[in-house]
PDB file of C-alpha atoms in Angstrom:
ATOM      1  CA  MET A  12      36.182  14.913 -72.237  1.00 77.00           C
ATOM      2  CA  VAL A  13      36.275  17.598 -69.570  1.00 81.00           C
ATOM      3  CA  THR A  14      34.472  20.938 -69.804  1.00 80.00           C
ATOM      4  CA  VAL A  15      36.526  23.717 -68.278  1.00 79.00           C
ATOM      5  CA  ASP A  16      34.493  26.358 -66.394  1.00 74.00           C
ATOM      6  CA  PRO A  17      34.647  29.677 -68.261  1.00 60.00           C
ATOM      7  CA  ALA A  18      35.622  31.521 -65.071  1.00 68.00           C
ATOM      8  CA  PHE A  19      38.621  29.232 -64.355  1.00 75.00           C
ATOM      9  CA  LEU A  20      41.904  31.020 -65.198  1.00 80.00           C
ATOM     10  CA  GLY A  21      40.499  32.430 -68.350  1.00 81.00           C
ATOM     11  CA  PHE A  22      39.926  29.094 -70.115  1.00 82.00           C
ATOM     12  CA  ARG A  23      36.689  27.999 -71.598  1.00 81.00           C
ATOM     13  CA  GLY A  24      35.609  24.904 -73.489  1.00 83.00           C
ATOM     14  CA  PRO A  25      36.315  21.189 -73.772  1.00 85.00           C
ATOM     15  CA  TRP A  26      39.558  19.544 -72.875  1.00 87.00           C
ATOM     16  CA  GLN A  27      40.332  16.004 -73.832  1.00 88.00           C
ATOM     17  CA  PRO A  28      43.290  15.017 -71.646  1.00 91.00           C
ATOM     18  CA  THR A  29      45.925  12.829 -73.253  1.00 91.00           C
ATOM     19  CA  ALA A  30      47.492   9.858 -71.517  1.00 92.00           C
ATOM     20  CA  LEU A  31      50.487  11.887 -70.599  1.00 93.00           C
ATOM     21  CA  GLU A  32      48.295  14.640 -69.138  1.00 93.00           C
ATOM     22  CA  ARG A  33      46.364  12.061 -67.102  1.00 93.00           C
ATOM     23  CA  GLU A  34      49.678  10.677 -65.754  1.00 94.00           C
ATOM     24  CA  ALA A  35      50.793  14.156 -64.774  1.00 95.00           C
ATOM     25  CA  ALA A  36      47.407  14.930 -63.196  1.00 94.00           C
ATOM     26  CA  VAL A  37      47.697  11.768 -61.112  1.00 94.00           C
ATOM     27  CA  ARG A  38      51.031  13.021 -59.820  1.00 95.00           C
ATOM     28  CA  ILE A  39      49.686  16.531 -59.050  1.00 95.00           C
ATOM     29  CA  LEU A  40      46.405  15.627 -57.329  1.00 95.00           C
ATOM     30  CA  PRO A  41      47.808  14.526 -53.936  1.00 94.00           C
ATOM     31  CA  ALA A  42      49.454  17.941 -53.578  1.00 94.00           C
ATOM     32  CA  LEU A  43      46.185  19.732 -54.077  1.00 94.00           C
ATOM     33  CA  ALA A  44      44.581  18.557 -50.848  1.00 91.00           C
ATOM     34  CA  PRO A  45      42.409  21.202 -49.183  1.00 90.00           C
ATOM     35  CA  PRO A  46      43.515  22.951 -45.974  1.00 89.00           C
ATOM     36  CA  HIS A  47      42.545  21.511 -42.640  1.00 90.00           C
ATOM     37  CA  ASP A  48      40.448  23.422 -40.176  1.00 90.00           C
ATOM     38  CA  GLY A  49      42.638  25.454 -37.848  1.00 91.00           C
ATOM     39  CA  GLU A  50      45.723  25.593 -40.005  1.00 90.00           C
ATOM     40  CA  THR A  51      47.856  28.661 -39.493  1.00 87.00           C
ATOM     41  CA  LEU A  52      48.457  31.082 -42.316  1.00 84.00           C
ATOM     42  CA  LEU A  53      52.066  29.865 -42.548  1.00 81.00           C
ATOM     43  CA  ILE A  54      50.999  26.254 -42.951  1.00 87.00           C
ATOM     44  CA  ARG A  55      48.463  27.268 -45.558  1.00 90.00           C
ATOM     45  CA  LEU A  56      51.168  29.188 -47.431  1.00 87.00           C
ATOM     46  CA  GLU A  57      53.549  26.201 -47.202  1.00 86.00           C
ATOM     47  CA  ARG A  58      50.779  23.932 -48.590  1.00 90.00           C
ATOM     48  CA  ILE A  59      50.265  26.321 -51.588  1.00 91.00           C
ATOM     49  CA  ALA A  60      54.064  26.561 -52.174  1.00 88.00           C
ATOM     50  CA  ALA A  61      54.297  22.734 -52.092  1.00 91.00           C
ATOM     51  CA  ALA A  62      51.463  22.393 -54.549  1.00 93.00           C
ATOM     52  CA  ALA A  63      53.212  24.782 -56.916  1.00 93.00           C
ATOM     53  CA  THR A  64      56.398  22.833 -56.691  1.00 92.00           C
ATOM     54  CA  VAL A  65      54.579  19.538 -57.456  1.00 95.00           C
ATOM     55  CA  ILE A  66      52.760  21.123 -60.421  1.00 95.00           C
ATOM     56  CA  ARG A  67      56.019  22.414 -61.856  1.00 94.00           C
ATOM     57  CA  ARG A  68      57.817  19.130 -61.345  1.00 95.00           C
ATOM     58  CA  ALA A  69      55.031  17.111 -62.991  1.00 95.00           C
ATOM     59  CA  ILE A  70      54.887  19.324 -66.060  1.00 94.00           C
ATOM     60  CA  LEU A  71      58.693  19.402 -66.382  1.00 93.00           C
ATOM     61  CA  ASP A  72      59.003  15.636 -65.950  1.00 94.00           C
ATOM     62  CA  ALA A  73      56.405  15.095 -68.573  1.00 92.00           C
ATOM     63  CA  GLY A  74      58.534  16.977 -71.129  1.00 89.00           C
ATOM     64  CA  PRO A  75      57.499  18.892 -74.154  1.00 87.00           C
ATOM     65  CA  GLY A  76      55.093  16.186 -75.203  1.00 86.00           C
ATOM     66  CA  ILE A  77      52.640  17.424 -72.663  1.00 87.00           C
ATOM     67  CA  THR A  78      52.058  20.695 -74.555  1.00 84.00           C
ATOM     68  CA  GLU A  79      49.695  20.571 -77.566  1.00 78.00           C
ATOM     69  CA  PRO A  80      50.284  23.736 -79.566  1.00 80.00           C
ATOM     70  CA  ALA A  81      47.132  23.345 -81.661  1.00 83.00           C
ATOM     71  CA  VAL A  82      44.817  22.744 -78.686  1.00 82.00           C
ATOM     72  CA  PRO A  83      43.495  25.757 -76.789  1.00 83.00           C
ATOM     73  CA  ILE A  84      43.282  23.892 -73.472  1.00 86.00           C
ATOM     74  CA  CYS A  85      45.886  21.489 -72.198  1.00 88.00           C
ATOM     75  CA  LEU A  86      47.277  20.591 -68.778  1.00 91.00           C
ATOM     76  CA  ALA A  87      50.426  22.606 -69.425  1.00 91.00           C
ATOM     77  CA  ARG A  88      48.477  25.740 -70.139  1.00 89.00           C
ATOM     78  CA  LEU A  89      46.244  25.209 -67.107  1.00 90.00           C
ATOM     79  CA  ALA A  90      49.248  24.570 -64.922  1.00 91.00           C
ATOM     80  CA  VAL A  91      51.135  27.657 -66.019  1.00 90.00           C
ATOM     81  CA  ALA A  92      48.007  29.828 -65.477  1.00 89.00           C
ATOM     82  CA  ALA A  93      47.584  28.442 -61.966  1.00 90.00           C
ATOM     83  CA  LEU A  94      51.253  28.784 -61.211  1.00 91.00           C
ATOM     84  CA  ARG A  95      51.140  32.422 -62.131  1.00 88.00           C
ATOM     85  CA  ARG A  96      48.482  32.945 -59.518  1.00 85.00           C
ATOM     86  CA  LEU A  97      50.319  30.871 -56.883  1.00 86.00           C
ATOM     87  CA  THR A  98      53.668  32.510 -57.610  1.00 82.00           C
ATOM     88  CA  ALA A  99      52.154  35.974 -57.159  1.00 78.00           C
ATOM     89  CA  LEU A 100      51.011  34.923 -53.662  1.00 80.00           C
ATOM     90  CA  GLU A 101      54.470  33.537 -52.855  1.00 77.00           C
ATOM     91  CA  GLU A 102      56.007  36.886 -53.806  1.00 78.00           C
ATOM     92  CA  LEU A 103      53.563  38.734 -51.641  1.00 76.00           C
ATOM     93  CA  ALA A 104      54.308  36.475 -48.735  1.00 75.00           C
ATOM     94  CA  ASP A 105      58.013  37.021 -49.243  1.00 77.00           C
ATOM     95  CA  ARG A 106      57.573  40.796 -49.166  1.00 75.00           C
ATOM     96  CA  LEU A 107      55.593  40.569 -45.888  1.00 74.00           C
ATOM     97  CA  LEU A 108      58.317  38.241 -44.409  1.00 74.00           C
ATOM     98  CA  GLU A 109      61.081  40.677 -45.359  1.00 78.00           C
ATOM     99  CA  ALA A 110      59.196  43.681 -43.872  1.00 73.00           C
ATOM    100  CA  ARG A 111      58.348  41.721 -40.576  1.00 72.00           C
ATOM    101  CA  ALA A 112      62.044  40.623 -40.365  1.00 75.00           C
ATOM    102  CA  GLY A 113      63.236  44.233 -40.777  1.00 75.00           C
ATOM    103  CA  LEU A 114      64.891  43.514 -44.099  1.00 74.00           C
ATOM    104  CA  THR A 115      63.221  46.367 -45.934  1.00 71.00           C
ATOM    105  CA  ALA A 116      62.685  50.044 -45.248  1.00 66.00           C
ATOM    106  CA  ASP A 117      58.886  49.594 -45.538  1.00 59.00           C
ATOM    107  CA  ASP A 118      57.353  51.207 -42.481  1.00 58.00           C
ATOM    108  CA  PRO A 119      54.587  50.294 -42.283  1.00 56.00           C
ATOM    109  CA  PRO A 120      54.868  47.220 -44.558  1.00 56.00           C
ATOM    110  CA  SER A 121      53.411  47.545 -47.991  1.00 63.00           C
ATOM    111  CA  VAL A 122      51.682  44.183 -47.475  1.00 65.00           C
ATOM    112  CA  ASP A 123      49.616  43.485 -44.399  1.00 73.00           C
ATOM    113  CA  ALA A 124      48.498  40.148 -42.925  1.00 76.00           C
ATOM    114  CA  ASP A 125      44.786  40.732 -43.864  1.00 84.00           C
ATOM    115  CA  GLU A 126      45.797  41.150 -47.502  1.00 80.00           C
ATOM    116  CA  LEU A 127      47.916  38.060 -47.347  1.00 81.00           C
ATOM    117  CA  ARG A 128      45.008  36.069 -45.787  1.00 87.00           C
ATOM    118  CA  ARG A 129      42.745  37.179 -48.576  1.00 87.00           C
ATOM    119  CA  ARG A 130      45.276  36.242 -51.197  1.00 86.00           C
ATOM    120  CA  VAL A 131      45.855  32.872 -49.540  1.00 89.00           C
ATOM    121  CA  HIS A 132      42.114  32.190 -49.698  1.00 90.00           C
ATOM    122  CA  LEU A 133      42.011  33.084 -53.421  1.00 89.00           C
ATOM    123  CA  ALA A 134      45.034  30.799 -54.054  1.00 90.00           C
ATOM    124  CA  GLU A 135      43.312  27.948 -52.179  1.00 92.00           C
ATOM    125  CA  GLU A 136      40.298  28.463 -54.453  1.00 91.00           C
ATOM    126  CA  VAL A 137      42.545  28.100 -57.529  1.00 90.00           C
ATOM    127  CA  VAL A 138      44.063  24.941 -56.030  1.00 92.00           C
ATOM    128  CA  ALA A 139      40.610  23.502 -55.214  1.00 92.00           C
ATOM    129  CA  ARG A 140      39.207  24.237 -58.718  1.00 90.00           C
ATOM    130  CA  LEU A 141      42.354  22.824 -60.346  1.00 92.00           C
ATOM    131  CA  ALA A 142      41.984  19.654 -58.100  1.00 93.00           C
ATOM    132  CA  GLN A 143      38.331  19.328 -59.152  1.00 90.00           C
ATOM    133  CA  LEU A 144      39.202  19.680 -62.822  1.00 90.00           C
ATOM    134  CA  LEU A 145      42.115  17.170 -62.613  1.00 92.00           C
ATOM    135  CA  TRP A 146      39.984  14.685 -60.644  1.00 92.00           C
ATOM    136  CA  THR A 147      37.367  14.908 -63.402  1.00 88.00           C
ATOM    137  CA  ALA A 148      40.102  14.387 -65.988  1.00 86.00           C
ATOM    138  CA  VAL A 149      41.526  11.280 -64.369  1.00 87.00           C
ATOM    139  CA  GLY A 150      38.374   9.872 -62.869  1.00 76.00           C
ATOM    140  CA  PRO A 151      36.326   7.067 -64.445  1.00 58.00           C
ATOM    141  CA  ASP A 152      34.887   7.870 -67.932  1.00 49.00           C
TER     142      ASP A 152
END
């Protein structure tokens, strides 16, 4: 049994991961490694994008059996909530890239690097908390 922190992605309460959820968590965990000191913003963004891809693939590969409709907290719901946060960051990064490459009429760009750094930091917090939760779920009982 895992207790989900009330502040994490709007979920609160106990979560009893199924065998299928534990399997998916084991696949996801390596992609949730924390950033290394001195990593550039681009590398940090790539790490977050890679984590999002692994999360999606693990949930999709697990199939519909990973979702438990009657249970308020399950890995699929946690993953979708995390992905919403990570995808919003990717969209912001894409807008900044387009503006910097001169592909938009934004002058100055509607997104600045400081805002992107702040959002990257928030996304890294989501990834770190998801990693902690999944580690608790698959760790020894």
